[in-house]
XYZ file of C-alpha atoms in Angstrom:
771
model
C -34.137 -41.216 -28.118
C -33.274 -38.055 -30.062
C -36.834 -37.780 -31.364
C -38.174 -38.140 -27.831
C -35.885 -35.380 -26.606
C -36.954 -33.114 -29.474
C -40.644 -33.716 -28.662
C -40.083 -32.912 -24.984
C -38.254 -29.688 -25.870
C -41.065 -28.707 -28.259
C -43.684 -29.342 -25.565
C -41.685 -27.294 -23.036
C -41.377 -24.415 -25.503
C -45.116 -24.385 -26.141
C -45.872 -24.382 -22.412
C -43.461 -21.460 -21.869
C -45.123 -19.598 -24.722
C -48.556 -20.067 -23.165
C -47.314 -18.801 -19.800
C -45.773 -15.721 -21.426
C -49.043 -14.980 -23.259
C -50.953 -15.263 -20.000
C -48.496 -12.928 -18.312
C -48.855 -10.340 -21.084
C -52.636 -10.431 -21.131
C -52.712 -7.973 -18.234
C -50.911 -5.358 -20.300
C -53.251 -5.809 -23.286
C -56.290 -4.856 -21.238
C -57.860 -1.433 -21.910
C -58.211 -0.925 -18.161
C -54.483 -1.415 -17.473
C -53.195 1.256 -15.053
C -49.422 1.514 -15.256
C -49.044 3.600 -12.064
C -51.167 1.210 -10.035
C -49.245 -1.783 -11.375
C -45.868 -0.281 -10.507
C -47.152 0.728 -7.060
C -48.360 -2.812 -6.398
C -44.960 -4.252 -7.296
C -42.863 -1.654 -5.434
C -43.444 -2.177 -1.726
C -40.100 -0.758 -0.631
C -39.929 2.617 1.089
C -37.739 5.631 0.313
C -34.921 4.454 2.597
C -34.787 1.063 0.858
C -34.763 2.779 -2.525
C -31.806 4.928 -1.464
C -29.976 1.850 -0.201
C -30.725 0.070 -3.484
C -29.430 3.044 -5.473
C -26.307 3.143 -3.371
C -25.837 -0.588 -3.882
C -26.284 -0.229 -7.649
C -23.758 2.640 -7.754
C -21.250 0.486 -5.876
C -21.854 -2.313 -8.361
C -21.341 0.139 -11.227
C -18.004 1.288 -9.786
C -16.874 -2.284 -9.149
C -17.901 -3.272 -12.673
C -16.016 -0.335 -14.183
C -12.910 -1.198 -12.187
C -13.154 -4.853 -13.198
C -13.512 -3.874 -16.863
C -10.510 -1.578 -16.549
C -8.370 -4.360 -15.061
C -9.551 -6.723 -17.788
C -8.650 -4.215 -20.502
C -5.168 -3.713 -19.039
C -4.664 -7.462 -18.698
C -5.529 -8.127 -22.358
C -4.390 -4.854 -23.905
C -1.110 -6.101 -25.452
C -2.937 -8.864 -27.307
C -5.621 -6.383 -28.411
C -3.025 -3.931 -29.744
C -1.088 -6.696 -31.495
C -4.261 -7.998 -33.165
C -5.346 -4.495 -34.209
C -1.906 -3.868 -35.727
C -2.069 -7.116 -37.652
C -5.532 -6.244 -38.945
C -4.315 -2.800 -40.018
C -1.347 -4.337 -41.830
C -3.638 -6.848 -43.483
C -5.943 -4.066 -44.680
C -2.936 -2.299 -46.217
C -1.856 -5.467 -48.017
C -5.401 -6.025 -49.315
C -5.465 -2.456 -50.623
C -2.152 -3.040 -52.447
C -3.453 -6.277 -53.916
C -6.600 -4.483 -55.048
C -4.560 -1.823 -56.836
C -2.355 -4.436 -58.485
C -5.384 -6.379 -59.688
C -6.959 -3.196 -61.048
C -3.762 -2.362 -62.968
C -3.543 -5.892 -64.353
C -7.178 -5.797 -65.439
C -6.588 -2.484 -67.228
C -3.550 -3.870 -69.027
C -5.399 -6.978 -70.095
C -8.363 -4.908 -71.286
C -6.038 -2.671 -73.330
C -4.275 -5.626 -74.869
C -7.608 -7.148 -75.814
C -8.489 -3.939 -77.711
C -5.191 -4.065 -79.626
C -3.716 -0.983 -77.955
C 0.076 -0.757 -77.571
C 0.908 0.148 -73.973
C 4.357 0.422 -72.459
C 5.165 -2.592 -70.326
C 5.225 -0.462 -67.181
C 1.561 0.291 -67.833
C 1.764 4.016 -68.746
C 3.432 6.503 -71.041
C 6.581 8.129 -69.734
C 5.987 10.874 -67.105
C 2.258 10.341 -67.358
C 2.036 12.126 -70.728
C -0.861 11.184 -72.952
C -0.070 10.220 -76.606
C -2.884 10.842 -79.055
C -3.463 12.906 -82.135
C -4.797 16.420 -81.764
C -7.184 16.113 -84.618
C -10.818 15.389 -83.909
C -10.364 15.550 -80.081
C -13.419 16.026 -77.908
C -13.502 18.489 -75.008
C -13.125 15.639 -72.550
C -10.085 14.325 -74.357
C -8.565 17.814 -74.419
C -9.145 18.092 -70.656
C -7.530 14.701 -70.166
C -4.478 15.878 -72.075
C -4.088 19.019 -69.943
C -5.023 17.458 -66.590
C -1.557 16.035 -65.623
C 0.117 19.371 -66.285
C -2.505 21.125 -64.193
C -1.793 18.756 -61.296
C 1.958 19.300 -61.641
C 1.464 23.049 -61.432
C -0.693 22.815 -58.296
C 1.819 20.525 -56.597
C 4.750 22.766 -57.533
C 2.984 25.782 -56.039
C 1.964 23.713 -52.963
C -1.686 24.619 -53.402
C -2.833 21.597 -51.471
C -6.544 22.283 -51.209
C -6.831 22.980 -54.935
C -4.828 19.867 -55.727
C -7.171 17.769 -53.586
C -10.169 19.284 -55.382
C -8.523 18.539 -58.742
C -7.949 14.921 -57.698
C -11.614 14.602 -56.724
C -12.699 16.180 -60.013
C -10.441 13.890 -62.047
C -11.615 10.748 -60.273
C -15.245 11.788 -60.780
C -14.772 12.392 -64.522
C -12.878 9.113 -64.923
C -15.714 7.286 -63.206
C -18.299 8.899 -65.466
C -16.210 8.284 -68.594
C -15.802 4.666 -67.634
C -19.537 4.249 -67.212
C -20.408 6.109 -70.416
C -17.457 4.737 -72.448
C -16.562 8.290 -73.575
C -12.810 7.656 -73.223
C -10.720 4.790 -74.448
C -9.381 2.237 -72.013
C -5.802 3.314 -72.663
C -6.631 6.949 -71.894
C -8.484 5.957 -68.724
C -5.564 3.867 -67.467
C -3.154 6.720 -68.251
C -5.280 9.192 -66.288
C -5.553 6.770 -63.355
C -1.806 6.325 -63.318
C -1.227 10.082 -63.515
C -3.537 10.680 -60.545
C -1.947 7.888 -58.473
C 1.569 9.125 -59.218
C 0.773 12.703 -58.232
C -1.160 11.633 -55.162
C 1.924 9.783 -54.000
C 4.039 12.855 -54.685
C 1.676 15.096 -52.714
C 1.555 12.577 -49.857
C 5.351 12.592 -49.648
C 5.368 16.398 -49.629
C 2.793 16.525 -46.839
C 4.588 13.895 -44.739
C 7.900 15.702 -45.083
C 6.356 19.044 -44.174
C 4.474 17.599 -41.203
C 7.624 16.198 -39.606
C 9.477 19.513 -39.712
C 9.946 20.917 -36.158
C 8.999 24.371 -37.443
C 5.537 23.223 -38.545
C 2.900 24.765 -36.283
C -0.062 22.964 -34.814
C -2.614 24.276 -37.295
C -0.339 23.565 -40.262
C 0.290 20.044 -38.953
C -3.411 19.286 -38.616
C -4.100 20.642 -42.097
C -1.339 18.493 -43.572
C -2.558 15.357 -41.808
C -6.151 16.045 -42.844
C -5.015 16.429 -46.452
C -2.976 13.242 -46.226
C -6.030 11.439 -44.922
C -8.145 12.777 -47.813
C -5.632 11.258 -50.222
C -6.934 7.869 -49.067
C -4.045 6.686 -46.895
C -5.453 7.019 -43.351
C -2.991 4.633 -41.641
C -0.012 6.511 -43.044
C -1.572 9.851 -42.110
C -2.012 8.737 -38.477
C 1.530 7.376 -38.301
C 2.884 10.630 -39.719
C 0.867 12.591 -37.130
C 2.414 10.657 -34.240
C 5.876 10.848 -35.759
C 5.512 14.608 -36.200
C 4.734 15.088 -32.503
C 7.657 12.835 -31.628
C 10.053 14.816 -33.835
C 8.823 18.079 -32.358
C 9.380 17.169 -28.703
C 12.687 15.503 -29.569
C 13.790 18.795 -31.126
C 12.671 20.710 -28.021
C 14.577 18.279 -25.796
C 17.869 19.325 -27.377
C 17.935 22.363 -25.117
C 17.340 20.191 -22.043
C 20.577 18.781 -20.683
C 20.753 16.972 -17.320
C 23.587 18.034 -15.061
C 25.131 16.277 -12.091
C 24.861 19.528 -10.153
C 21.318 20.375 -11.172
C 18.207 19.549 -9.201
C 16.695 16.255 -10.367
C 13.155 17.468 -9.796
C 13.661 20.423 -12.142
C 14.951 18.148 -14.908
C 12.066 15.721 -14.364
C 9.495 18.529 -14.413
C 10.860 20.032 -17.632
C 11.147 16.672 -19.370
C 7.713 15.430 -18.299
C 6.194 18.742 -19.402
C 7.589 18.181 -22.897
C 6.735 14.490 -23.201
C 3.254 14.451 -21.744
C 2.253 17.701 -23.436
C 3.251 16.085 -26.751
C 1.241 12.958 -25.913
C -1.732 15.089 -24.899
C -1.617 17.140 -28.120
C -1.176 14.010 -30.218
C -4.211 12.474 -28.548
C -6.252 15.620 -29.191
C -5.202 15.768 -32.855
C -5.847 12.065 -33.372
C -9.340 12.310 -31.924
C -10.139 15.479 -33.878
C -8.964 14.147 -37.249
C -9.555 10.393 -37.061
C -12.272 10.098 -34.415
C -12.529 7.044 -32.170
C -11.767 4.409 -34.769
C -10.239 1.433 -32.876
C -7.255 0.942 -35.211
C -6.093 4.526 -34.759
C -6.852 4.543 -31.008
C -4.761 1.391 -30.599
C -1.853 2.913 -32.500
C -2.098 6.042 -30.324
C -2.005 3.988 -27.106
C 0.949 1.944 -28.372
C 2.836 5.073 -29.339
C 2.034 6.865 -26.047
C 3.159 3.809 -24.069
C 6.416 3.696 -26.008
C 7.088 7.395 -25.347
C 6.287 6.935 -21.658
C 8.697 3.994 -21.462
C 11.448 6.088 -23.052
C 10.694 8.981 -20.683
C 10.866 6.622 -17.689
C 14.286 5.385 -18.726
C 15.593 8.935 -19.109
C 14.336 9.986 -15.669
C 15.731 6.807 -14.109
C 19.133 7.366 -15.690
C 19.513 11.092 -15.022
C 17.490 11.749 -11.843
C 16.224 8.725 -9.939
C 19.101 6.260 -9.989
C 21.642 8.507 -8.300
C 19.147 9.679 -5.670
C 18.049 6.154 -4.825
C 21.608 4.829 -4.632
C 22.464 7.574 -2.145
C 19.331 6.894 -0.122
C 17.737 10.206 -1.147
C 14.127 9.200 -0.611
C 12.819 12.762 -0.730
C 14.492 13.506 -4.089
C 13.473 10.167 -5.601
C 9.883 10.451 -4.395
C 9.549 14.019 -5.620
C 10.837 13.141 -9.108
C 8.411 10.238 -9.331
C 5.562 12.376 -8.009
C 6.157 15.129 -10.562
C 6.110 12.633 -13.418
C 2.996 10.897 -12.117
C 1.280 14.248 -11.706
C 1.782 15.165 -15.359
C 0.909 11.663 -16.489
C -2.337 11.510 -14.497
C -3.722 14.482 -16.412
C -3.887 12.274 -19.517
C -6.482 10.014 -17.923
C -9.187 12.495 -18.925
C -8.262 11.630 -22.526
C -8.523 7.903 -21.862
C -4.768 7.339 -21.577
C -3.902 5.619 -18.320
C -0.107 5.598 -18.443
C 0.663 5.815 -14.712
C 1.108 2.009 -14.474
C 3.877 2.294 -17.074
C 5.681 4.866 -14.941
C 5.151 2.925 -11.741
C 6.640 -0.193 -13.310
C 9.932 1.702 -13.683
C 9.776 4.148 -10.770
C 8.482 1.910 -8.001
C 11.638 -0.277 -7.746
C 13.812 2.841 -7.644
C 11.792 4.508 -4.882
C 11.694 1.189 -3.030
C 15.491 1.098 -3.257
C 15.661 4.581 -1.729
C 13.190 3.535 0.961
C 15.247 0.472 1.831
C 18.404 2.584 1.976
C 16.676 4.951 4.405
C 15.480 2.100 6.585
C 18.956 0.586 6.616
C 20.428 3.931 7.636
C 17.893 4.252 10.469
C 18.802 0.780 11.697
C 22.552 1.409 11.583
C 22.441 4.896 13.112
C 20.178 3.790 15.933
C 22.428 0.834 16.728
C 25.426 3.165 16.790
C 23.612 5.539 19.150
C 22.690 2.630 21.422
C 26.383 1.876 21.898
C 26.759 5.184 23.754
C 23.247 5.626 25.176
C 23.160 6.267 28.929
C 19.532 5.060 29.007
C 18.259 8.195 30.746
C 14.948 9.657 29.583
C 15.215 13.223 28.274
C 13.133 15.663 26.284
C 13.697 16.000 22.519
C 16.827 17.965 21.556
C 16.464 21.747 21.491
C 15.294 22.998 18.131
C 13.650 19.698 17.215
C 10.378 19.950 15.337
C 8.871 17.662 17.988
C 10.007 19.770 20.950
C 6.488 21.178 21.351
C 5.296 17.778 22.543
C 8.265 17.268 24.860
C 6.082 16.434 27.845
C 4.900 13.327 26.017
C 8.097 12.363 24.203
C 10.632 11.608 26.908
C 13.014 9.067 25.421
C 16.662 8.134 25.642
C 19.106 9.450 23.038
C 18.978 6.426 20.714
C 15.164 6.396 20.738
C 15.079 10.140 20.001
C 17.346 9.511 17.028
C 15.202 6.603 15.843
C 12.008 8.650 16.127
C 13.487 11.684 14.367
C 14.739 9.671 11.392
C 11.414 7.863 11.031
C 9.489 11.148 11.164
C 11.715 12.681 8.491
C 11.325 9.666 6.224
C 7.533 9.522 6.509
C 7.121 13.249 6.007
C 8.557 12.868 2.489
C 5.221 11.825 0.979
C 3.349 14.646 2.689
C 5.877 17.402 1.921
C 6.139 16.296 -1.723
C 2.407 16.732 -2.217
C 2.291 20.067 -0.427
C 5.051 21.354 -2.745
C 3.217 20.008 -5.777
C 0.084 21.981 -4.872
C 1.961 25.216 -5.612
C 2.576 24.243 -9.258
C 0.078 25.778 -11.697
C -0.189 22.491 -13.550
C -1.943 20.902 -10.603
C -4.568 23.516 -9.844
C -7.284 21.007 -10.682
C -9.257 20.314 -7.453
C -9.269 16.570 -8.137
C -5.487 16.313 -8.588
C -4.886 14.971 -5.088
C -7.697 12.477 -5.528
C -6.159 11.248 -8.790
C -2.553 11.077 -7.657
C -2.501 11.133 -3.867
C 0.680 10.714 -1.865
C 3.207 8.589 -3.672
C 4.086 6.554 -0.611
C 0.512 5.926 0.480
C -0.634 4.894 -3.014
C 2.172 2.561 -3.921
C 4.578 2.088 -1.038
C 2.420 2.449 2.053
C 2.436 -1.244 2.925
C 6.115 -1.569 2.044
C 7.012 1.407 4.238
C 4.988 0.021 7.139
C 6.649 -3.368 6.817
C 10.090 -1.765 6.641
C 9.363 0.334 9.731
C 8.245 -2.753 11.588
C 11.478 -4.463 10.628
C 13.734 -1.651 11.860
C 11.664 -1.231 15.035
C 11.998 -4.953 15.688
C 15.782 -4.579 15.255
C 15.785 -1.679 17.702
C 13.842 -3.735 20.239
C 16.466 -6.453 19.813
C 19.088 -3.837 20.696
C 17.082 -2.914 23.809
C 16.885 -6.590 24.805
C 20.654 -6.843 24.447
C 21.035 -3.862 26.779
C 19.545 -5.906 29.643
C 22.279 -7.393 31.861
C 22.659 -11.117 31.411
C 20.875 -11.175 28.059
C 24.014 -10.848 25.900
C 25.013 -14.504 26.070
C 21.443 -15.784 25.697
C 20.676 -13.646 22.649
C 24.104 -13.832 20.972
C 22.986 -16.386 18.386
C 20.050 -14.221 17.313
C 22.202 -11.227 16.400
C 24.833 -12.718 14.111
C 23.643 -10.554 11.222
C 23.394 -7.297 13.158
C 25.983 -4.749 12.170
C 26.874 -3.183 15.517
C 26.891 -5.580 18.453
C 28.253 -3.097 21.009
C 25.412 -1.986 23.277
C 25.644 0.078 26.449
C 24.352 -2.022 29.353
C 21.370 -0.778 31.393
C 22.628 -1.598 34.871
C 20.035 0.000 37.171
C 16.308 -0.636 37.405
C 15.664 2.950 36.267
C 17.757 2.409 33.143
C 16.037 -0.890 32.422
C 12.620 0.718 32.803
C 13.827 3.416 30.385
C 14.320 0.674 27.783
C 10.664 -0.254 28.165
C 9.637 3.404 28.082
C 11.441 3.769 24.736
C 9.756 0.752 23.170
C 6.257 1.387 24.552
C 6.114 5.085 23.605
C 7.403 4.407 20.094
C 5.041 1.474 19.481
C 1.928 2.872 21.105
C 2.042 6.529 20.061
C 4.938 7.937 18.065
C 5.234 5.409 15.235
C 1.448 4.994 14.685
C 1.090 8.793 14.672
C 3.875 9.088 12.100
C 2.393 6.257 10.024
C -0.796 8.283 9.611
C 1.155 10.290 7.010
C 1.011 7.202 4.802
C -2.787 7.395 4.677
C -4.330 9.046 1.558
C -4.136 12.812 1.890
C -7.524 14.532 2.101
C -6.932 18.265 2.105
C -10.362 19.044 3.464
C -10.035 16.842 6.518
C -6.284 16.952 7.116
C -6.369 19.806 9.608
C -9.289 18.392 11.572
C -7.656 14.966 11.661
C -4.590 16.440 13.331
C -6.786 17.573 16.208
C -8.013 14.053 16.887
C -6.271 11.617 19.158
C -3.886 9.360 17.203
C -5.752 6.275 18.380
C -9.037 7.630 16.983
C -7.517 8.201 13.549
C -5.693 4.875 13.552
C -8.923 2.990 14.208
C -10.174 4.040 10.768
C -7.413 2.133 9.005
C -7.482 -1.656 9.551
C -4.022 -2.137 8.034
C -2.422 0.367 10.404
C -4.412 -1.018 13.324
C -2.956 -4.477 12.614
C 0.495 -2.909 12.174
C 0.241 -1.254 15.578
C -0.767 -4.575 17.111
C 2.410 -6.133 15.674
C 4.501 -3.298 17.104
C 3.039 -3.867 20.556
C 3.647 -7.617 20.282
C 7.308 -6.800 19.583
C 7.386 -4.729 22.776
C 6.151 -7.849 24.602
C 9.439 -9.495 23.622
C 11.342 -6.854 25.593
C 8.838 -7.015 28.427
C 9.240 -10.799 28.693
C 13.045 -10.516 28.723
C 12.848 -7.853 31.442
C 10.518 -9.902 33.636
C 12.462 -13.113 33.078
C 15.721 -11.453 34.088
C 14.298 -9.920 37.292
C 12.491 -13.135 38.199
C 15.705 -15.125 37.815
C 17.601 -12.508 39.864
C 15.073 -13.043 42.654
C 14.997 -16.829 42.484
C 18.702 -17.642 41.990
C 21.934 -16.493 43.540
C 24.990 -15.531 41.509
C 26.380 -18.997 42.229
C 23.272 -20.653 40.812
C 21.647 -21.668 44.105
C 17.899 -21.174 44.504
C 16.202 -18.813 46.937
C 12.939 -20.663 46.296
C 13.419 -24.350 47.074
C 11.250 -27.017 48.658
C 13.622 -27.279 51.628
C 12.678 -23.825 52.893
C 9.172 -25.181 53.546
C 9.941 -28.806 54.400
C 12.640 -27.928 56.978
C 10.293 -25.690 58.986
C 8.711 -28.693 60.712
C 12.118 -30.057 61.715
C 13.050 -26.969 63.717
C 11.939 -26.794 67.285
C 12.181 -23.015 67.397
C 9.103 -20.868 67.549
C 8.116 -19.526 64.164
C 7.843 -15.787 63.635
C 5.153 -15.808 60.969
C 6.065 -13.491 58.154
C 6.224 -13.836 54.347
C 9.321 -15.634 53.026
C 12.356 -13.529 52.139
C 12.023 -14.001 48.375
C 8.449 -12.680 48.406
C 9.520 -9.782 50.632
C 12.127 -8.920 48.003
C 9.548 -9.299 45.235
C 7.228 -6.886 47.063
C 10.053 -4.379 47.594
C 11.148 -4.622 43.940
C 7.606 -4.053 42.704
C 7.236 -1.016 44.976
C 10.481 0.488 43.665
C 9.486 -0.110 40.072
C 6.007 1.298 40.633
C 7.546 4.483 42.039
C 9.918 4.811 39.068
C 7.196 3.953 36.537
C 4.918 6.657 37.897
C 7.336 9.258 36.484
C 8.546 7.388 33.413
C 5.127 6.234 32.166
C 3.087 9.325 32.888
C -0.081 9.083 30.860
C 0.644 5.405 30.145
C -0.092 3.930 33.555
C -1.768 0.949 31.949
C 1.530 -0.202 30.467
C 3.312 0.187 33.827
C 0.592 -1.844 35.551
C 0.803 -4.596 32.943
C 4.594 -4.713 33.400
C 4.327 -5.228 37.179
C 1.583 -7.768 36.593
C 3.798 -9.690 34.146
C 6.756 -9.688 36.559
C 4.635 -11.076 39.412
C 3.134 -13.701 37.123
C 6.598 -14.751 35.952
C 7.721 -15.576 39.511
C 4.523 -17.400 40.458
C 4.266 -19.332 37.192
C 7.909 -20.363 37.517
C 7.189 -21.768 40.986
C 4.032 -23.491 39.740
C 5.914 -25.149 36.882
C 9.177 -26.012 38.739
C 9.014 -29.805 38.593
C 12.022 -30.342 40.875
C 10.356 -28.218 43.573
C 7.169 -30.275 43.447
C 9.027 -33.572 43.217
C 10.665 -32.730 46.549
C 7.331 -31.635 48.027
C 5.339 -34.644 46.819
C 7.893 -37.475 46.704
C 10.864 -36.241 48.732
C 12.384 -38.084 51.688
C 10.559 -35.780 54.108
C 6.932 -34.770 53.643
C 5.521 -31.267 53.772
C 4.496 -30.612 57.358
C 1.825 -28.336 58.866
C 4.232 -25.430 59.392
C 5.608 -25.635 55.872
C 2.085 -25.781 54.444
C 1.094 -22.748 56.515
C 4.158 -20.798 55.339
C 3.518 -21.656 51.673
C -0.119 -20.685 52.057
C 0.922 -17.416 53.732
C 3.333 -16.598 50.889
C 0.633 -17.080 48.251
C -1.799 -15.053 50.321
C 0.818 -12.307 50.604
C 1.300 -12.232 46.811
C -2.440 -11.935 46.270
C -2.714 -9.137 48.825
C 0.058 -6.871 47.507
C -0.919 -7.543 43.875
C -4.500 -6.631 44.716
C -3.382 -3.481 46.514
C -1.183 -2.444 43.577
C -3.987 -3.183 41.090
C -1.910 -5.623 39.086
C -3.726 -8.768 40.115
C -4.545 -10.804 37.009
C -6.409 -13.992 36.249
C -3.140 -15.722 35.389
C -1.735 -14.732 38.775
C -4.843 -15.950 40.595
C -4.784 -19.184 38.650
C -1.074 -19.676 39.398
C -1.429 -19.112 43.141
C -4.486 -21.384 43.264
C -2.581 -24.151 41.498
C 0.326 -23.858 43.943
C -2.015 -23.990 46.955
C -3.945 -26.911 45.451
C -0.731 -28.884 44.862
C 0.492 -28.157 48.390
C -2.817 -29.199 49.940
C -2.840 -32.375 47.869
C 0.711 -33.247 48.956
C -0.153 -32.573 52.597
C -3.345 -34.650 52.368
C -1.331 -37.540 50.928
C 0.419 -37.880 54.307
C -2.937 -38.663 55.915
C -3.321 -35.314 57.652
C -6.244 -32.918 57.333
C -5.091 -29.539 55.991
C -8.220 -27.758 57.205
C -7.473 -28.629 60.823
C -3.898 -27.317 60.601
C -4.544 -24.073 58.727
C -5.874 -21.000 60.553
C -8.767 -18.954 59.249
C -8.202 -16.473 56.419
C -8.423 -13.535 58.837
C -5.193 -14.717 60.454
C -3.401 -14.746 57.107
C -4.879 -11.385 56.114
C -3.663 -9.780 59.325
C -0.109 -11.033 58.813
C -0.093 -9.983 55.133
C -1.310 -6.478 55.944
C 1.192 -6.168 58.770
C 3.952 -7.379 56.448
C 3.074 -4.836 53.745
C 2.969 -2.089 56.394
C 6.374 -2.991 57.807
C 8.010 -3.464 54.402
C 6.610 -0.278 52.831
C 6.561 1.931 55.911
C 2.958 2.941 55.167
C 0.030 2.826 57.584
C -2.702 0.276 57.206
C -6.122 1.290 56.058
C -9.054 1.589 58.432
C -9.890 -1.625 60.302
C -6.846 -3.274 58.740
C -8.506 -3.641 55.363
C -6.677 -3.321 52.095
C -8.163 -0.515 50.022
C -8.629 -2.254 46.711
C -11.754 -3.071 44.727
C -10.283 -6.504 43.993
C -9.242 -7.424 47.520
C -12.445 -9.278 48.361
C -12.290 -11.108 45.065
C -8.704 -12.137 45.763
C -9.472 -13.449 49.231
C -12.408 -15.367 47.872
C -10.199 -16.937 45.179
C -7.634 -18.148 47.716
C -10.318 -19.422 50.057
C -11.863 -21.299 47.165
C -8.518 -22.943 46.389
C -8.146 -23.867 50.063
C -11.613 -25.400 50.343
C -11.211 -27.396 47.133
C -7.564 -28.269 47.505
C -8.119 -31.394 49.595
C -8.416 -34.558 47.545
């Protein structure tokens, strides 16, 4: 079986080879035209080429980002492995030196030479007779003293040259056997001993705070030339650490000092030291992975220590007190300095964010909590009257759009101040000379929008939802129903909105905040583009919001929260219409069934409850025209929802339909006509007010269909007992005229583009209602 598989693979390989040869034969031809070949294969036009280039650039960016994430994910293991390899190389070097010393000792013993058991004469001195010495032997005798003199005078460059010369002569003498083994081992020991002494001198000098940059680089370069690169690199990093630690002695945080100033001074010291260390490391040691890894490890450690200092002396106190502006500015300053290191390949911002983000989040949460508590406290004394923003407010220029009650003004002001932190921080930062790079804002961007944008949006939604709950509690009759949902709310005292105008003001608060003010404020969380910021301000808020899917979804959630208040409002007014204070119903089956038992003549007019509904809607429409100026769509949807609530309640009231369909007395012709007239009346005034909806049409059609079915069940024909639609239309128009005090339109027609549609819908329900 294995042989068969091998034969098949061999055959396949040969066939592939033949096909490749055939494919290459075209290129071997003397008549091959490269331009014509490329043209034949490239049928795409210039536009496609541009799209392809754009696609390839996007792939390149995505690939670079993926590689960066992969490097960060595996960097600790990479650094740990590199450190272990470096340590292993050092141990191998030590073993090599030990083996070399042992070999020299053994070789000397084999030649019968008496060597001290430590492997060298005391102090590196050479013991031999002066008679019959060659020039090389004389040089060997003087060489240790020469090295001692150079080291004592700190003539480093000459000492390094002497070491090189000595090692070269020892190598030549070893090859040519011009010096004895004992003399060679003594010279090697003398060089090693003095190299170690010079290395200690250089390391000590390098770590002195007074050592200048050029002197430090010279010392590290010399230390590297001595053959101990790992130690030289470690000394370099330690020297920069000692220098900025010395400079930090003059920097003392104070409880009365500005946290941003302390953060700026400290980050200037730390990140300048890291930047200089990176520059020196690259200049002296190049891009060797072992040294680069040690640099990254050291820089990360210094950044961690810096983060802890800033947290302890600047951020923690600000965050605990809810000082979002101070906390954000401290974090922004540090991130600004840190981001400048990315040009050197050091991406340390994630290290800072790991420490700073929880602190700034704490400050953000404290601000949100304060907004929630202050707004609830204001609601306890709010008179629910719409007013312009307070005099002197930064938003007073848009007063014609921002009419709110006092608690909503307070809510809006606190939200605006909180969200302006990110923007104001960056505008202040632009004045610092350190950030004069044009790409600084692209690298750093607003702190809140880069790291806390989603968190801030979610927190704002939470406090707005709490405020809407307060508004719901301000509706009369809602306190007992909603009591269980507010057990965790700090301030349960809410001023009641007694009048319809006050209750509409609640809706004006919620709708203006959700639809305009909060989304406009949330635009400050978007990345700041200095070139387009001014032009963006001139656009409508809705246009700018449409460019951000996250904020568009956030706005949708805000508006859905407003629906909660709208539903509570409509439910309360519908129940006020339908039920008395004693719990009796104004809309019962008896009011239609009993009409056929009375012998009195009927004065055909809409039922009292629907008269009251029409009057209530007219009052609210008049109030809404002033309160919702510029937001007529919301006012229309509110009236539409209220009308739907009443009709859908009637359509779904099972006890009402049980009495109609299975009660002791059936629905008679007069009751059917009155019910039909009421539904026709609802359709007419809803159509005239332009708040006729599909749900309302469907609800009225269902009610008529049920009534017709119940009437047909008695064996009577509803079509023979119901007048034509013109009769109903005339009564409805007359009723609206009498109730509103307004004249009818020409020829008694309702002036509404949906009136004909409405009449057709009711007629359709009438013609199909018989079963």
